[in-house]
CSV table of C-alpha atoms in Angstrom, one decimal:
chain,number,residue,atom,x,y,z
A,117,MET,CA,86.5,-89.8,-165.9
A,118,ILE,CA,86.9,-87.8,-169.1
A,119,GLN,CA,83.4,-88.7,-170.2
A,120,ASP,CA,82.1,-87.6,-166.8
A,121,LEU,CA,83.8,-84.2,-167.2
A,122,LEU,CA,82.3,-83.8,-170.7
A,123,ASP,CA,78.9,-84.7,-169.3
A,124,GLN,CA,79.2,-82.1,-166.6
A,125,LEU,CA,80.3,-79.4,-169.1
A,126,ALA,CA,77.3,-80.3,-171.2
A,127,GLY,CA,75.1,-80.0,-168.1
A,128,ILE,CA,76.3,-76.5,-167.4
A,129,GLY,CA,75.4,-75.5,-171.0
A,130,SER,CA,71.9,-76.9,-170.7
A,131,TYR,CA,71.1,-75.7,-167.2
A,132,CYS,CA,72.8,-72.3,-167.2
A,133,PHE,CA,72.7,-71.0,-170.8
A,134,THR,CA,69.6,-72.3,-172.4
A,135,PRO,CA,67.1,-69.4,-172.8
A,136,GLY,CA,63.8,-69.9,-171.0
A,137,SER,CA,65.0,-73.0,-169.1
A,138,ILE,CA,67.7,-71.8,-166.7
A,139,ASP,CA,67.8,-74.0,-163.6
A,140,ALA,CA,69.9,-72.3,-160.9
A,141,ALA,CA,70.2,-75.3,-158.6
A,142,GLN,CA,71.3,-77.6,-161.4
A,143,CYS,CA,73.6,-74.9,-162.8
A,144,PHE,CA,75.5,-74.4,-159.5
A,145,GLY,CA,75.4,-78.2,-159.0
A,146,SER,CA,77.2,-78.7,-162.3
A,147,PHE,CA,79.8,-76.0,-161.5
A,148,GLY,CA,80.3,-77.6,-158.1
A,149,SER,CA,80.8,-81.1,-159.5
A,150,ILE,CA,83.6,-79.7,-161.7
A,151,ILE,CA,85.2,-77.6,-159.0
A,152,TRP,CA,85.1,-80.4,-156.4
A,153,GLY,CA,85.8,-83.1,-159.0
A,154,PRO,CA,88.9,-85.2,-159.8
A,155,PHE,CA,90.3,-82.6,-162.2
A,156,CYS,CA,90.3,-79.5,-160.0
A,157,LEU,CA,90.2,-79.2,-156.2
A,158,ILE,CA,90.6,-82.9,-155.2
A,159,PRO,CA,94.1,-83.2,-156.7
A,160,LEU,CA,95.0,-79.6,-155.9
A,161,MET,CA,94.0,-80.0,-152.2
A,162,LEU,CA,95.6,-83.4,-151.8
A,163,LEU,CA,98.8,-82.6,-153.6
A,164,THR,CA,99.2,-79.2,-151.8
A,165,GLY,CA,98.8,-81.0,-148.4
A,166,MET,CA,101.3,-83.7,-149.5
A,167,TYR,CA,103.8,-81.2,-150.8
A,168,LEU,CA,103.6,-79.1,-147.6
A,169,THR,CA,103.9,-82.3,-145.5
A,170,ILE,CA,107.1,-83.2,-147.3
A,171,ARG,CA,108.5,-79.7,-147.2
A,172,LEU,CA,107.8,-79.4,-143.5
A,173,SER,CA,109.1,-82.9,-142.8
A,174,GLY,CA,105.9,-84.3,-141.4
A,175,LEU,CA,105.4,-81.4,-139.0
A,176,GLN,CA,101.8,-82.4,-138.2
A,177,LEU,CA,102.9,-85.8,-136.9
A,178,ARG,CA,106.2,-84.7,-135.3
A,179,LYS,CA,104.7,-81.8,-133.3
A,180,LEU,CA,101.2,-83.1,-132.7
A,181,GLY,CA,101.8,-83.8,-129.0
A,182,PRO,CA,103.4,-80.4,-128.1
A,183,SER,CA,100.8,-78.7,-130.3
A,184,LEU,CA,97.9,-80.2,-128.4
A,185,ARG,CA,99.5,-79.3,-125.1
A,186,LEU,CA,100.0,-75.7,-126.2
A,187,ALA,CA,96.5,-75.5,-127.5
A,188,LEU,CA,94.7,-77.0,-124.6
A,189,LEU,CA,96.9,-76.7,-121.6
A,190,ASP,CA,99.9,-74.3,-121.7
A,191,ARG,CA,98.2,-71.2,-122.9
A,192,ALA,CA,99.2,-68.6,-120.3
A,193,ASP,CA,102.5,-67.4,-121.9
A,194,ASP,CA,100.8,-66.2,-125.1
A,195,ASP,CA,97.5,-65.0,-123.8
A,196,ALA,CA,98.6,-61.5,-123.0
A,197,VAL,CA,100.6,-60.8,-126.2
A,198,GLY,CA,99.0,-58.9,-129.1
A,199,GLY,CA,95.9,-60.0,-130.9
A,200,ASP,CA,92.2,-59.6,-129.9
A,201,VAL,CA,91.6,-63.1,-128.4
A,202,SER,CA,93.6,-65.9,-126.7
A,203,GLN,CA,95.1,-68.7,-128.7
A,204,PHE,CA,92.5,-71.1,-127.2
A,205,GLN,CA,89.6,-68.7,-128.2
A,206,ALA,CA,91.0,-68.4,-131.7
A,207,LEU,CA,91.1,-72.2,-131.9
A,208,THR,CA,87.5,-72.7,-130.6
A,209,THR,CA,86.3,-69.9,-133.0
A,210,ALA,CA,87.8,-71.8,-135.9
A,211,LEU,CA,86.4,-75.1,-134.5
A,212,ALA,CA,83.0,-73.4,-134.2
A,213,ALA,CA,83.1,-72.6,-137.9
A,214,THR,CA,84.3,-76.1,-139.0
A,215,VAL,CA,82.5,-78.5,-136.6
A,216,GLY,CA,79.1,-78.3,-138.2
A,217,THR,CA,76.7,-80.3,-140.4
A,218,GLY,CA,79.7,-81.7,-142.3
A,219,ASN,CA,80.5,-83.8,-139.2
A,220,ILE,CA,77.0,-85.3,-139.1
A,221,VAL,CA,75.3,-85.1,-142.5
A,222,GLY,CA,78.5,-84.8,-144.6
A,223,VAL,CA,80.0,-88.0,-143.2
A,224,ALA,CA,76.8,-89.9,-143.8
A,225,THR,CA,76.7,-88.6,-147.4
A,226,ALA,CA,80.3,-89.6,-148.0
A,227,ILE,CA,79.8,-93.1,-146.7
A,228,SER,CA,76.4,-93.7,-148.3
A,229,ILE,CA,77.7,-92.7,-151.7
A,230,GLY,CA,81.4,-93.7,-151.6
A,231,GLY,CA,81.1,-96.7,-149.2
A,232,PRO,CA,82.9,-97.2,-145.9
A,233,GLY,CA,86.2,-96.6,-147.7
A,234,ALA,CA,85.3,-92.9,-148.0
A,235,LEU,CA,86.1,-92.6,-144.3
A,236,PHE,CA,89.7,-93.6,-144.9
A,237,TRP,CA,90.1,-90.9,-147.5
A,238,MET,CA,88.6,-88.4,-145.1
A,239,TRP,CA,91.4,-89.4,-142.7
A,240,VAL,CA,93.9,-89.0,-145.5
A,241,THR,CA,92.5,-85.5,-146.3
A,242,GLY,CA,92.6,-84.7,-142.6
A,243,VAL,CA,96.3,-85.8,-142.1
A,244,PHE,CA,97.6,-83.9,-145.1
A,245,GLY,CA,95.2,-81.1,-144.4
A,246,MET,CA,96.9,-80.5,-141.0
A,247,ALA,CA,99.9,-79.3,-142.9
A,248,SER,CA,97.8,-76.9,-145.0
A,249,LYS,CA,96.0,-75.7,-141.9
A,250,TYR,CA,99.3,-75.0,-140.2
A,251,SER,CA,100.6,-73.1,-143.2
A,252,GLU,CA,97.6,-70.9,-143.7
A,253,ALA,CA,97.3,-70.1,-140.0
A,254,PHE,CA,101.1,-69.3,-139.9
A,255,LEU,CA,100.7,-66.9,-142.8
A,256,GLY,CA,97.5,-65.4,-141.3
A,257,VAL,CA,99.5,-64.3,-138.2
A,258,ARG,CA,102.7,-63.5,-140.1
A,259,PHE,CA,101.0,-60.9,-142.3
A,260,ARG,CA,98.1,-59.7,-140.1
A,261,THR,CA,97.2,-56.0,-139.7
A,262,THR,CA,94.7,-53.8,-137.9
A,263,ASP,CA,91.5,-52.1,-139.2
A,264,ALA,CA,90.5,-48.5,-138.7
A,265,LYS,CA,89.0,-49.4,-135.2
A,266,GLY,CA,92.2,-51.1,-134.1
A,267,GLU,CA,90.9,-54.7,-134.4
A,268,ILE,CA,93.1,-57.4,-136.0
A,269,SER,CA,92.5,-58.4,-139.6
A,270,GLY,CA,94.3,-61.3,-141.3
A,271,GLY,CA,93.8,-64.2,-143.6
A,272,PRO,CA,94.3,-65.0,-147.3
A,273,GLN,CA,92.7,-61.7,-148.2
A,274,TYR,CA,95.8,-60.1,-146.7
A,275,TYR,CA,98.7,-62.6,-146.9
A,276,LEU,CA,98.1,-63.4,-150.5
A,277,GLN,CA,98.7,-59.8,-151.5
A,278,ARG,CA,101.5,-59.1,-149.0
A,279,GLY,CA,103.3,-62.4,-149.5
A,280,ILE,CA,103.1,-62.5,-153.3
A,281,PRO,CA,104.3,-59.3,-154.9
A,282,GLY,CA,102.6,-57.6,-157.9
A,283,GLY,CA,99.2,-57.8,-159.4
A,284,ILE,CA,98.9,-61.6,-159.1
A,285,GLY,CA,98.9,-61.5,-155.3
A,286,LYS,CA,96.4,-58.6,-155.2
A,287,PHE,CA,94.1,-60.5,-157.6
A,288,LEU,CA,94.2,-63.7,-155.6
A,289,ALA,CA,93.6,-61.8,-152.3
A,290,LEU,CA,90.5,-59.9,-153.7
A,291,PHE,CA,89.2,-63.1,-155.4
A,292,PHE,CA,89.4,-64.9,-152.1
A,293,ALA,CA,87.7,-62.0,-150.2
A,294,VAL,CA,84.8,-61.9,-152.6
A,295,ALA,CA,84.3,-65.7,-152.6
A,296,ALA,CA,84.5,-65.9,-148.8
A,297,ALA,CA,82.1,-63.1,-148.2
A,298,LEU,CA,79.6,-64.7,-150.5
A,299,ALA,CA,80.2,-68.2,-149.0
A,300,SER,CA,79.5,-66.9,-145.5
A,301,PHE,CA,75.8,-66.4,-146.5
A,302,GLY,CA,75.7,-69.9,-147.9
A,303,ILE,CA,77.5,-72.6,-146.0
A,304,GLY,CA,78.1,-70.4,-143.0
A,305,ASN,CA,74.6,-69.1,-142.6
A,306,MET,CA,71.5,-70.3,-144.6
A,307,THR,CA,72.4,-74.0,-144.9
A,308,GLN,CA,73.2,-74.2,-141.2
A,309,GLY,CA,70.1,-72.4,-140.1
A,310,ASN,CA,68.0,-74.6,-142.3
A,311,SER,CA,69.5,-77.7,-140.8
A,312,ILE,CA,68.8,-76.4,-137.3
A,313,SER,CA,65.2,-75.4,-137.9
A,314,SER,CA,64.2,-78.6,-139.8
A,315,ASN,CA,65.7,-80.9,-137.2
A,316,VAL,CA,64.2,-79.0,-134.3
A,317,GLU,CA,60.8,-79.2,-136.0
A,318,GLY,CA,61.2,-82.9,-136.6
A,319,SER,CA,62.3,-83.7,-133.1
A,320,PHE,CA,60.4,-81.2,-131.0
A,321,GLY,CA,57.6,-79.9,-133.2
A,322,ILE,CA,58.7,-76.3,-133.0
A,323,PRO,CA,57.7,-74.3,-136.1
A,324,LEU,CA,60.4,-73.2,-138.5
A,325,TRP,CA,59.7,-69.4,-138.1
A,326,ILE,CA,60.0,-69.6,-134.3
A,327,THR,CA,63.4,-71.2,-134.6
A,328,GLY,CA,64.5,-68.7,-137.2
A,329,ALA,CA,63.4,-65.7,-135.2
A,330,VAL,CA,65.3,-67.0,-132.0
A,331,LEU,CA,68.4,-67.8,-134.0
A,332,ALA,CA,68.4,-64.4,-135.8
A,333,ILE,CA,68.1,-62.5,-132.5
A,334,LEU,CA,70.8,-64.6,-130.7
A,335,THR,CA,73.1,-64.2,-133.7
A,336,LEU,CA,72.8,-60.5,-133.8
A,337,ALA,CA,73.3,-60.2,-130.0
A,338,VAL,CA,76.6,-62.1,-130.3
A,339,LEU,CA,77.8,-60.4,-133.5
A,340,VAL,CA,77.4,-56.9,-132.2
A,341,GLY,CA,80.2,-57.6,-129.7
A,342,GLY,CA,82.6,-58.5,-132.5
A,343,ILE,CA,85.3,-61.2,-132.3
A,344,LYS,CA,85.7,-60.9,-128.5
A,345,SER,CA,82.0,-61.8,-128.1
A,346,ILE,CA,82.1,-64.5,-130.6
A,347,ALA,CA,85.3,-66.0,-129.1
A,348,LYS,CA,83.8,-65.9,-125.6
A,349,VAL,CA,80.7,-67.8,-126.6
A,350,SER,CA,82.7,-70.3,-128.7
A,351,SER,CA,85.3,-71.0,-126.1
A,352,GLY,CA,82.4,-71.7,-123.6
A,353,PHE,CA,80.3,-74.1,-125.5
A,354,VAL,CA,82.4,-75.6,-128.3
A,355,PRO,CA,84.3,-77.9,-126.0
A,356,ILE,CA,81.0,-78.9,-124.3
A,357,MET,CA,79.2,-79.7,-127.6
A,358,ILE,CA,82.1,-81.8,-128.9
A,359,VAL,CA,82.4,-83.8,-125.6
A,360,PHE,CA,78.5,-84.2,-125.5
A,361,TYR,CA,78.4,-85.6,-129.0
A,362,VAL,CA,81.5,-87.8,-128.7
A,363,VAL,CA,80.4,-89.4,-125.4
A,364,GLY,CA,77.1,-90.4,-127.1
A,365,ALA,CA,79.1,-92.0,-129.9
A,366,ILE,CA,81.4,-93.8,-127.5
A,367,TRP,CA,78.4,-95.3,-125.7
A,368,ILE,CA,77.1,-96.7,-129.0
A,369,LEU,CA,80.5,-98.1,-130.0
A,370,ILE,CA,80.8,-99.8,-126.6
A,371,VAL,CA,77.4,-101.4,-127.1
A,372,ASN,CA,78.5,-102.6,-130.5
A,373,ILE,CA,82.1,-103.3,-129.5
A,374,VAL,CA,82.1,-106.7,-131.2
A,375,ASP,CA,81.4,-105.1,-134.6
A,376,VAL,CA,84.1,-102.4,-134.3
A,377,PRO,CA,87.0,-104.5,-135.6
A,378,ALA,CA,85.1,-105.6,-138.6
A,379,ALA,CA,84.0,-102.0,-139.3
A,380,ILE,CA,87.6,-100.8,-139.2
A,381,ALA,CA,88.7,-103.6,-141.5
A,382,LEU,CA,85.9,-102.8,-143.9
A,383,ILE,CA,87.0,-99.1,-144.0
A,384,PHE,CA,90.5,-100.1,-145.1
A,385,THR,CA,89.6,-102.8,-147.6
A,386,ASP,CA,86.8,-100.7,-149.2
A,387,ALA,CA,89.1,-97.7,-149.5
A,388,PHE,CA,91.2,-99.5,-152.1
A,389,SER,CA,88.6,-101.8,-153.7
A,390,GLY,CA,85.3,-99.9,-153.7
A,391,THR,CA,83.6,-103.3,-153.2
A,392,ALA,CA,79.9,-103.6,-153.1
A,393,ALA,CA,78.2,-104.1,-149.7
A,394,VAL,CA,75.5,-106.5,-148.7
A,395,GLY,CA,71.9,-105.6,-148.3
A,396,GLY,CA,71.4,-104.4,-151.9
A,397,PHE,CA,73.8,-101.5,-151.8
A,398,ALA,CA,75.4,-101.3,-155.2
A,399,GLY,CA,78.8,-100.2,-154.0
A,400,SER,CA,81.0,-97.7,-155.8
A,401,ALA,CA,84.2,-97.6,-157.7
A,402,LEU,CA,87.5,-96.6,-156.1
A,403,ILE,CA,87.4,-93.1,-157.6
A,404,LEU,CA,84.0,-92.4,-156.1
A,405,ALA,CA,85.3,-93.4,-152.6
A,406,VAL,CA,88.3,-91.1,-153.0
A,407,GLN,CA,86.2,-88.3,-154.4
A,408,MET,CA,83.6,-88.4,-151.7
A,409,GLY,CA,86.1,-88.8,-149.0
A,410,VAL,CA,88.3,-85.9,-150.1
A,411,ALA,CA,85.4,-83.6,-150.9
A,412,ARG,CA,83.4,-84.2,-147.7
A,413,GLY,CA,86.6,-84.3,-145.6
A,414,ALA,CA,87.6,-80.9,-147.0
A,415,PHE,CA,84.0,-79.7,-146.4
A,416,SER,CA,84.2,-80.8,-142.8
A,417,ASN,CA,87.7,-79.5,-141.7
A,418,GLU,CA,88.1,-76.7,-144.2
A,419,SER,CA,91.9,-77.3,-144.4
A,420,GLY,CA,93.3,-75.4,-147.4
A,421,MET,CA,90.3,-73.2,-147.8
A,422,GLY,CA,91.9,-70.4,-145.9
A,423,SER,CA,89.0,-69.6,-143.6
A,424,ALA,CA,90.6,-70.7,-140.4
A,425,ALA,CA,93.5,-68.3,-141.0
A,426,ILE,CA,91.1,-65.4,-140.4
A,427,ALA,CA,90.4,-66.6,-136.9
A,428,ALA,CA,94.1,-67.5,-136.3
A,429,ALA,CA,95.2,-64.0,-137.2
A,430,ALA,CA,93.2,-62.6,-134.2
A,431,ALA,CA,95.1,-64.7,-131.7
A,432,GLN,CA,97.4,-63.4,-128.9
A,433,THR,CA,100.6,-65.1,-129.7
A,434,THR,CA,104.4,-64.5,-129.6
A,435,HIS,CA,105.2,-66.1,-133.0
A,436,PRO,CA,103.3,-67.3,-136.1
A,437,VAL,CA,104.6,-70.8,-135.7
A,438,ARG,CA,103.0,-71.2,-132.3
A,439,GLN,CA,99.6,-70.2,-133.6
A,440,GLY,CA,100.0,-72.3,-136.7
A,441,LEU,CA,100.6,-75.4,-134.6
A,442,VAL,CA,97.6,-74.6,-132.4
A,443,SER,CA,95.4,-74.1,-135.4
A,444,MET,CA,96.6,-77.3,-136.9
A,445,THR,CA,95.0,-79.2,-134.0
A,446,GLN,CA,91.6,-78.0,-135.2
A,447,THR,CA,91.8,-80.4,-138.2
A,448,PHE,CA,92.9,-83.2,-135.9
A,449,ILE,CA,89.9,-82.7,-133.5
A,450,ASP,CA,87.4,-82.2,-136.4
A,451,THR,CA,88.4,-85.1,-138.7
A,452,ILE,CA,90.4,-87.6,-136.7
A,453,ILE,CA,88.1,-87.4,-133.7
A,454,VAL,CA,84.6,-86.2,-134.4
A,455,VAL,CA,84.3,-87.4,-138.0
A,456,THR,CA,85.8,-90.8,-137.0
A,457,PHE,CA,83.3,-91.4,-134.3
A,458,THR,CA,80.4,-90.4,-136.6
A,459,GLY,CA,81.7,-92.7,-139.3
A,460,LEU,CA,82.2,-95.7,-137.0
A,461,VAL,CA,78.7,-95.3,-135.5
A,462,ILE,CA,77.2,-95.3,-139.0
A,463,ILE,CA,79.1,-98.3,-140.1
A,464,THR,CA,78.9,-100.5,-136.9
A,465,THR,CA,75.1,-100.0,-136.8
A,466,GLY,CA,74.7,-100.9,-140.4
A,467,VAL,CA,72.6,-98.0,-141.4
A,468,TRP,CA,75.0,-96.9,-144.1
A,469,GLU,CA,73.5,-99.6,-146.3
A,470,GLN,CA,70.3,-97.6,-146.6
A,471,GLY,CA,71.8,-95.6,-149.4
A,472,SER,CA,72.3,-92.0,-150.3
A,473,ASP,CA,68.6,-91.1,-150.3
A,474,PHE,CA,68.7,-91.4,-146.5
A,475,ALA,CA,71.9,-89.5,-145.8
A,476,ALA,CA,70.2,-86.6,-144.1
A,477,THR,CA,68.7,-88.8,-141.4
A,478,MET,CA,71.4,-91.6,-141.4
A,479,THR,CA,73.4,-90.4,-138.4
A,480,GLY,CA,70.2,-89.9,-136.4
A,481,ASP,CA,69.1,-93.4,-137.3
A,482,ALA,CA,72.5,-94.8,-136.3
A,483,PHE,CA,72.4,-93.1,-132.9
A,484,SER,CA,68.8,-94.4,-132.4
A,485,HIS,CA,70.0,-97.9,-133.1
A,486,GLY,CA,72.6,-97.6,-130.4
A,487,LEU,CA,70.9,-95.6,-127.7
A,488,PRO,CA,67.7,-96.5,-125.8
A,489,GLY,CA,64.3,-94.9,-126.6
A,490,ASN,CA,64.5,-91.7,-128.5
A,491,TRP,CA,67.8,-90.6,-127.0
A,492,GLY,CA,69.6,-91.2,-130.2
A,493,HIS,CA,67.7,-88.7,-132.3
A,494,TYR,CA,67.8,-86.2,-129.4
A,495,VAL,CA,71.5,-86.5,-129.1
A,496,VAL,CA,72.0,-85.9,-132.9
A,497,THR,CA,69.5,-83.1,-133.0
A,498,ILE,CA,71.0,-81.3,-130.0
A,499,GLY,CA,74.5,-81.9,-131.4
A,500,LEU,CA,73.5,-80.7,-134.8
A,501,VAL,CA,71.9,-77.5,-133.4
A,502,LEU,CA,75.1,-76.7,-131.4
A,503,PHE,CA,77.4,-77.6,-134.3
A,504,ALA,CA,75.4,-75.6,-136.8
A,505,TYR,CA,74.9,-72.5,-134.6
A,506,SER,CA,78.6,-72.4,-133.8
A,507,THR,CA,79.3,-72.6,-137.5
A,508,ILE,CA,77.1,-69.5,-138.0
A,509,LEU,CA,79.0,-67.5,-135.5
A,510,GLY,CA,82.4,-68.5,-136.8
A,511,TRP,CA,81.6,-67.8,-140.4
A,512,ALA,CA,80.0,-64.5,-139.5
A,513,TYR,CA,83.5,-63.4,-138.4
A,514,TYR,CA,85.1,-64.7,-141.6
A,515,GLY,CA,82.6,-62.8,-143.7
A,516,GLU,CA,82.9,-59.7,-141.6
A,517,ARG,CA,86.7,-59.6,-142.0
A,518,CYS,CA,86.4,-60.1,-145.8
A,519,MET,CA,83.8,-57.3,-146.1
A,520,GLU,CA,86.2,-55.1,-144.1
A,521,ARG,CA,89.0,-55.9,-146.6
A,522,LEU,CA,86.7,-55.1,-149.6
A,523,PHE,CA,84.8,-52.0,-148.3
A,524,GLY,CA,86.4,-50.8,-145.1
A,525,ARG,CA,85.3,-50.7,-141.5
A,526,ARG,CA,82.0,-49.0,-142.4
A,527,ALA,CA,80.8,-52.2,-144.0
A,528,VAL,CA,81.1,-54.3,-140.8
A,529,MET,CA,77.9,-53.4,-138.9
A,530,PRO,CA,75.6,-53.5,-141.9
A,531,TYR,CA,77.0,-56.9,-142.7
A,532,ARG,CA,76.3,-58.1,-139.2
A,533,VAL,CA,72.7,-57.0,-139.4
A,534,VAL,CA,72.1,-58.4,-142.9
A,535,PHE,CA,73.8,-61.7,-141.9
A,536,SER,CA,71.5,-62.1,-138.9
A,537,ILE,CA,68.4,-61.4,-141.0
A,538,VAL,CA,69.6,-64.0,-143.6
A,539,VAL,CA,69.8,-66.6,-140.7
A,540,TYR,CA,66.0,-66.2,-140.4
A,541,ILE,CA,65.5,-66.6,-144.1
A,542,GLY,CA,67.6,-69.8,-144.2
A,543,CYS,CA,65.5,-71.3,-141.4
A,544,THR,CA,62.2,-70.9,-143.3
A,545,VAL,CA,62.8,-71.5,-147.0
A,546,PRO,CA,63.9,-74.4,-149.2
A,547,LEU,CA,67.6,-74.3,-150.0
A,548,ALA,CA,68.4,-76.5,-153.0
A,549,VAL,CA,70.0,-73.6,-154.8
A,550,VAL,CA,71.8,-72.3,-151.7
A,551,TRP,CA,73.5,-75.7,-151.0
A,552,ASN,CA,74.9,-75.9,-154.5
A,553,PHE,CA,75.9,-72.2,-154.5
A,554,ALA,CA,77.7,-72.8,-151.2
A,555,ASP,CA,79.7,-75.6,-152.7
A,556,VAL,CA,80.8,-73.4,-155.6
A,557,MET,CA,81.8,-70.5,-153.3
A,558,ASN,CA,83.8,-72.8,-151.0
A,559,GLY,CA,85.7,-74.2,-153.9
A,560,LEU,CA,86.4,-70.7,-155.3
A,561,MET,CA,87.8,-69.7,-151.9
A,562,ALA,CA,90.1,-72.6,-151.8
A,563,ILE,CA,91.7,-72.2,-155.2
A,564,PRO,CA,93.5,-68.9,-154.7
A,565,ASN,CA,94.5,-69.9,-151.1
A,566,LEU,CA,96.0,-73.2,-152.2
A,567,ILE,CA,97.9,-71.5,-155.0
A,568,GLY,CA,99.2,-69.0,-152.4
A,569,LEU,CA,100.3,-71.8,-150.0
A,570,LEU,CA,102.4,-73.4,-152.8
A,571,VAL,CA,104.0,-70.1,-153.8
A,572,LEU,CA,104.8,-69.2,-150.2
A,573,SER,CA,105.9,-72.6,-149.1
A,574,GLY,CA,109.6,-71.6,-149.1
A,575,LEU,CA,108.9,-68.8,-146.7
A,576,ILE,CA,106.8,-71.1,-144.5
A,577,TYR,CA,109.6,-73.7,-144.4
A,578,ARG,CA,112.5,-71.3,-143.7
A,579,GLU,CA,110.7,-69.5,-140.8
A,580,THR,CA,109.2,-72.6,-139.3
A,581,LYS,CA,112.6,-74.4,-139.3
A,582,TYR,CA,114.4,-71.5,-137.6
A,583,TYR,CA,111.8,-71.2,-134.9
A,584,LEU,CA,111.6,-74.9,-134.1
A,585,ASP,CA,115.4,-75.2,-134.1
A,586,ASN,CA,115.3,-72.8,-131.2
A,587,ASP,CA,112.1,-73.9,-129.5
A,588,PRO,CA,111.5,-77.6,-130.4
A,589,GLN,CA,109.1,-78.4,-127.6
A,590,LEU,CA,107.2,-75.1,-127.7
A,591,ARG,CA,108.1,-74.2,-124.1
A,592,ALA,CA,109.9,-70.9,-124.7
A,593,GLY,CA,108.4,-67.8,-123.1
A,594,LYS,CA,108.2,-64.4,-124.7
A,595,ALA,CA,111.6,-63.2,-123.4
A,596,GLN,CA,113.3,-66.3,-124.8
A,597,ILE,CA,111.5,-65.9,-128.1
A,598,ASP,CA,112.4,-62.3,-128.4
A,599,ALA,CA,116.1,-63.2,-127.7
A,600,PHE,CA,116.5,-65.8,-130.4
A,601,MET,CA,114.4,-63.8,-132.9
A,602,ALA,CA,116.4,-60.6,-132.4
A,603,GLY,CA,117.6,-59.4,-135.8
A,604,HIS,CA,116.1,-62.4,-137.6
A,605,PRO,CA,113.1,-62.0,-140.0
A,606,GLY,CA,110.2,-64.2,-139.5
A,607,GLY,CA,108.2,-62.8,-136.6
A,608,ILE,CA,104.9,-61.1,-136.8
A,609,ASP,CA,105.1,-58.2,-139.3
A,610,THR,CA,103.6,-55.0,-138.1
A,611,TYR,CA,101.4,-53.2,-140.7
A,612,GLU,CA,99.7,-49.9,-140.3
A,613,SER,CA,95.9,-49.7,-140.0
A,614,THR,CA,94.1,-50.1,-143.2
A,615,GLY,CA,92.5,-46.8,-142.4
A,616,ARG,CA,89.2,-47.7,-143.9
């Protein structure tokens, strides 16, 4: 591993600093390999999730049932309290941003490079990531504020500064805001648009520029309405798109039911052995399975990156704990449900043995093996279009709130217009540089947020424990919550408008 790190550092020197031969794609790729490698984000992300899991006594497992009920069924009590959107709309907005190409192409990439065992490590990342997702969403609501127009703003760009006193907190907050604003144009915009246009062209023969123009116009039309418009669209079609995709996967698994037990066994054995597969696939070492599983898992569910806290902050809720638990279910839905179905389809159909060169089309091939005619590719294409477009909308809100933090409310509308134009560009140009740039920005977002979660873990623990001691089943109404929270710190802090 040390030699790999030295090779990556040497690569940065040759690709980024050699006069006359600077290769931007390779340069960002080398940076991304280090940031998402075994010496930086992978241990930081896993250890943060494990530490928070221990500190919160396995909160994500103990309270998963009540959290799912609160998120999907019992929403009425909180829907009229503060915030810009309902708890469910905040959840679907965050899901819109996370359920994207990572659930289709990302899973295929992880398995094709790291072997079936990579799916196990994606599960591990998801389980521990739920604790991170809870913590960042809790903080997002706890320290949220309003902008000059009266709209809610929150997320790491605020809670890092308000929760961590002094210059360190301010530096971490601004660092996150810059990285997230830049990332919104990469992983939240151009890469998603490119995936949509290329797949639509391949399946339906529609030219790239037509898809780009339609997407840009639709995106601007939604963004002009702000978070309420984004949340309304997301809450309408995000549940439908997830059900549509999962039903297709279930059909394939039923058809291949005899292969499912062997696939599950292979996932667990390969997770700890990195054994080679049949059919000429060379296999991979254990470290590669872990690295791909953690990196692609984090890419898929975004736990620990801090982005979902921005959507959580806008929720109508009576207490930060309640929205934190609702937001936590996003990682469960993304990784434990959608990613699992994708991975099992790829493994049971055997297409994962094609190798990493075919990762982009692997999920489509897997669905084609299991569904009659061309239905498989159509299901994946339609699913990818819906997933990717929802990601564009969700990330547009994340970028907008970070721009507001950096430059004030006056920057919001220009950002929306430029963001929509960039959607068209992403649909029509090659994106080798953008993909690698996006990986770097995502990693740079996560680092200050994970540091903040560790520093603020004591506050998260104390206030979570107090709330759950008084409302263990999450059934308390606003009056009850106000009663047991009276005179006790830990509710939603009220900050004045940023005035910008």
